[in-house]
Amino acid sequence: MNIFRLCGDMTHLLSVVVLLLKIHTIKSCAGISLKTQELYALVFATRYLDIFTHHVSLYNTVMKIIFLGTSFTIVWYMRHHKVVRQTYDKEQDTFKHYMLIIPCFALALLIKTKFTPLEVLWTFSIYLEAVAIFPQLVLLQRTKNIDNLTGNYVFLLGAYRGLYLLNWIVRYFTEKGYRQWITWISGIVQTALYADFFYYYIKCWRNNEKLHLPS
Amino acid sequence: PDDEDEKDEL
């Protein structure tokens, strides 16, 4: 495992910590898209079905359990916690799940490595993760006052994807025969979705302004 | 090893 992969995973973990900090400590999920969080829970549930059958390392197994556990915990907080759920911007978070889930599933049936249930679901999870941030980005654009934790959460998620791209470049040059086209192309699409957000995040940070996205 | 089958990333 190279440094970019490790930093990518740690950035991903940190993004979850930041979000849980906001939800659990501040008891607010304002500006957070439940749609995106539900899509992430679905991503991990379909990708990590191999958790008991396919052992890579203790590190991988522990991380999988953390991402599965935290994603469902976040969804539970936003839907059921009596204080947190009242801070959810339901009227603004209007993106429809099926608009992302159905095309991703269709694509997974068409473009995959093997036609087995586990393989199709794994491929589906890769495609879905690439676009799962979409409802969150739409919600951010509609939010007038984006708080620091929400802005940092999305920034960390984008940074995690960017670090994974660097990880793949290193692996391509250091591991013989290493290639994974489905993951690479989805990863590039996913990172590109953050480009606009990054631009405004850095611009506002450099000007010492509060983060705001043009609508 | 074929990395498409390895799935060693998260």
Coordinates of C-alpha atoms in Angstrom, one line a residue:
Chain A
M1 CA 0.0 0.0 0.0
N2 CA 1.5 3.3 -1.0
I3 CA 1.3 6.6 0.8
F4 CA -1.4 8.1 -1.4
R5 CA -3.7 5.1 -0.8
L6 CA -3.2 5.4 2.9
C7 CA -3.7 9.2 2.9
G8 CA -6.8 8.7 0.8
D9 CA -8.3 6.2 3.2
M10 CA -7.4 8.4 6.2
T11 CA -9.0 11.5 4.5
H12 CA -12.1 9.4 3.8
L13 CA -12.2 8.4 7.4
L14 CA -11.6 12.0 8.5
S15 CA -14.6 13.1 6.4
V16 CA -16.8 10.7 8.2
V17 CA -15.4 11.9 11.6
V18 CA -16.2 15.5 10.6
L19 CA -19.7 14.6 9.6
L20 CA -20.3 12.5 12.8
L21 CA -18.9 15.4 14.8
K22 CA -21.5 17.7 13.3
I23 CA -24.3 15.3 13.7
H24 CA -23.5 13.7 17.1
T25 CA -21.9 16.7 18.9
I26 CA -23.6 19.7 17.4
K27 CA -26.8 17.7 16.8
S28 CA -27.3 19.2 13.4
C29 CA -27.4 17.8 9.9
A30 CA -28.2 21.1 8.2
G31 CA -26.8 21.3 4.7
I32 CA -26.2 17.5 4.6
S33 CA -28.0 15.6 1.9
L34 CA -29.8 12.5 3.3
K35 CA -30.0 11.3 -0.3
T36 CA -26.2 11.2 -0.7
Q37 CA -25.9 9.5 2.7
E38 CA -28.4 6.8 1.8
L39 CA -26.6 6.3 -1.5
Y40 CA -23.3 5.8 0.3
A41 CA -24.9 3.3 2.7
L42 CA -26.1 1.4 -0.4
V43 CA -22.6 1.7 -2.0
F44 CA -20.9 0.1 1.0
A45 CA -23.6 -2.5 1.5
T46 CA -23.3 -3.7 -2.1
R47 CA -19.5 -3.4 -2.3
Y48 CA -18.5 -5.1 0.9
L49 CA -20.7 -8.2 0.5
D50 CA -17.4 -10.1 0.3
I51 CA -16.4 -9.0 3.8
F52 CA -16.5 -12.6 5.2
T53 CA -15.5 -14.5 2.1
H54 CA -12.7 -12.4 0.7
H55 CA -9.9 -11.6 3.1
V56 CA -7.3 -9.0 2.0
S57 CA -5.9 -7.8 5.3
L58 CA -7.0 -6.9 8.8
Y59 CA -6.7 -3.3 7.7
N60 CA -9.2 -3.7 4.9
T61 CA -11.7 -5.7 6.9
V62 CA -11.7 -3.2 9.8
M63 CA -12.1 -0.2 7.4
K64 CA -14.9 -2.0 5.6
I65 CA -16.7 -2.5 9.0
I66 CA -16.1 1.2 9.9
F67 CA -17.5 2.5 6.6
L68 CA -20.5 0.2 6.7
G69 CA -21.3 1.0 10.4
T70 CA -20.8 4.8 10.1
S71 CA -22.8 5.1 6.9
F72 CA -25.8 3.4 8.4
T73 CA -25.4 5.3 11.7
I74 CA -25.4 8.6 9.8
V75 CA -28.6 7.6 7.9
W76 CA -30.2 6.5 11.2
Y77 CA -29.4 9.9 12.9
M78 CA -30.8 11.9 10.0
R79 CA -34.0 9.9 9.7
H80 CA -34.8 9.0 13.3
H81 CA -32.9 11.0 15.9
K82 CA -35.4 13.3 17.5
V83 CA -33.2 16.4 17.5
V84 CA -31.0 15.8 14.4
R85 CA -33.8 15.0 12.0
Q86 CA -35.5 18.4 12.7
T87 CA -32.4 20.1 11.3
Y88 CA -32.6 18.2 8.0
D89 CA -33.3 20.5 4.9
K90 CA -35.9 18.1 3.5
E91 CA -37.5 20.7 1.1
Q92 CA -34.1 21.5 -0.4
D93 CA -32.9 17.9 -0.7
T94 CA -35.1 16.9 -3.6
F95 CA -32.8 14.7 -5.8
K96 CA -34.5 11.4 -6.6
H97 CA -32.4 8.3 -5.7
Y98 CA -33.7 6.2 -8.6
M99 CA -32.3 8.7 -11.1
L100 CA -28.9 7.6 -10.1
I101 CA -29.5 4.0 -8.9
I102 CA -31.3 2.7 -12.1
P103 CA -28.7 4.0 -14.6
C104 CA -25.9 2.7 -12.5
F105 CA -27.4 -0.7 -12.2
A106 CA -28.2 -0.9 -15.9
L107 CA -24.6 0.1 -16.6
A108 CA -23.3 -2.6 -14.2
L109 CA -25.3 -5.2 -16.1
L110 CA -23.8 -4.0 -19.3
I111 CA -20.2 -3.3 -18.3
K112 CA -18.7 -5.6 -15.7
T113 CA -15.9 -8.1 -15.5
K114 CA -17.9 -11.2 -14.7
F115 CA -21.6 -12.0 -14.8
T116 CA -22.1 -13.1 -11.2
P117 CA -24.4 -11.5 -8.6
L118 CA -21.5 -10.4 -6.4
E119 CA -19.5 -9.0 -9.4
V120 CA -22.5 -7.1 -10.8
L121 CA -23.3 -5.6 -7.3
W122 CA -19.6 -4.7 -6.8
T123 CA -19.5 -2.9 -10.2
F124 CA -22.8 -1.2 -9.4
S125 CA -21.3 0.1 -6.2
I126 CA -18.3 1.5 -8.1
Y127 CA -20.6 3.4 -10.6
L128 CA -22.9 4.6 -7.8
E129 CA -20.1 5.9 -5.6
A130 CA -18.9 8.0 -8.6
V131 CA -22.2 9.9 -8.7
A132 CA -23.5 9.6 -5.1
I133 CA -22.2 13.1 -4.2
F134 CA -24.5 14.7 -6.8
P135 CA -27.5 15.3 -4.4
Q136 CA -25.0 16.8 -1.9
L137 CA -23.6 19.2 -4.4
V138 CA -27.1 20.3 -5.5
L139 CA -28.0 20.9 -1.9
L140 CA -24.8 22.9 -1.3
Q141 CA -25.7 25.1 -4.2
R142 CA -29.1 25.8 -2.7
T143 CA -27.7 26.4 0.8
K144 CA -27.2 30.1 1.6
N145 CA -25.0 29.7 4.6
I146 CA -22.7 26.7 4.2
D147 CA -21.2 26.0 7.6
N148 CA -17.5 25.2 8.0
L149 CA -18.0 21.5 8.9
T150 CA -20.2 20.9 5.9
G151 CA -17.7 22.6 3.6
N152 CA -14.8 20.7 5.1
Y153 CA -16.7 17.4 4.9
V154 CA -17.3 17.8 1.1
F155 CA -13.7 19.0 0.7
L156 CA -12.3 15.9 2.5
L157 CA -14.5 13.6 0.4
G158 CA -13.1 15.2 -2.8
A159 CA -9.5 15.1 -1.5
Y160 CA -10.0 11.3 -0.8
R161 CA -10.9 10.7 -4.4
G162 CA -8.0 12.9 -5.7
L163 CA -5.6 10.9 -3.5
Y164 CA -6.9 7.6 -4.9
L165 CA -6.1 8.9 -8.4
L166 CA -2.5 9.4 -7.4
N167 CA -2.5 6.0 -5.8
W168 CA -3.5 4.4 -9.1
I169 CA -0.8 6.3 -11.0
V170 CA 1.8 5.0 -8.5
R171 CA 0.4 1.4 -8.7
Y172 CA 0.4 1.5 -12.5
F173 CA 4.1 2.3 -12.6
T174 CA 5.2 0.0 -9.8
E175 CA 3.0 -3.1 -10.1
K176 CA 3.4 -5.3 -13.2
G177 CA 0.2 -5.9 -15.0
Y178 CA -1.9 -3.7 -12.7
R179 CA -5.0 -2.3 -14.4
Q180 CA -8.6 -1.8 -13.4
W181 CA -10.4 0.2 -16.0
I182 CA -13.9 0.2 -14.4
T183 CA -12.5 1.6 -11.2
W184 CA -10.2 4.1 -12.9
I185 CA -12.8 5.6 -15.2
S186 CA -15.4 5.8 -12.5
G187 CA -12.8 7.4 -10.2
I188 CA -11.9 10.0 -12.7
V189 CA -15.6 10.9 -13.2
Q190 CA -16.1 11.0 -9.5
T191 CA -13.1 13.3 -8.9
A192 CA -14.2 15.6 -11.8
L193 CA -17.5 16.2 -10.1
Y194 CA -15.7 17.9 -7.3
A195 CA -13.7 20.3 -9.6
D196 CA -16.3 23.1 -9.4
F197 CA -16.7 22.8 -5.7
F198 CA -12.9 22.8 -5.2
Y199 CA -12.5 25.9 -7.2
Y200 CA -15.0 27.9 -5.0
Y201 CA -13.7 26.3 -1.8
I202 CA -10.1 27.4 -2.5
K203 CA -11.2 30.8 -3.8
C204 CA -13.3 31.5 -0.7
W205 CA -10.5 30.2 1.6
R206 CA -7.9 32.4 0.0
N207 CA -10.1 35.5 0.2
N208 CA -10.9 34.6 3.8
E209 CA -14.6 34.5 2.9
K210 CA -17.3 32.2 4.1
L211 CA -17.9 29.4 1.5
H212 CA -20.7 30.1 -0.9
L213 CA -21.4 28.6 -4.3
P214 CA -22.9 30.5 -7.2
S215 CA -26.4 29.3 -8.0
Chain B
P1 CA -2.4 -11.7 -10.4
D2 CA -5.4 -10.1 -12.2
D3 CA -6.2 -7.0 -10.2
E4 CA -9.8 -6.9 -11.4
D5 CA -10.3 -10.0 -9.2
E6 CA -8.2 -8.9 -6.3
K7 CA -10.3 -6.0 -5.0
D8 CA -7.7 -4.9 -2.5
E9 CA -9.0 -1.3 -2.4
L10 CA -11.8 0.1 -0.3

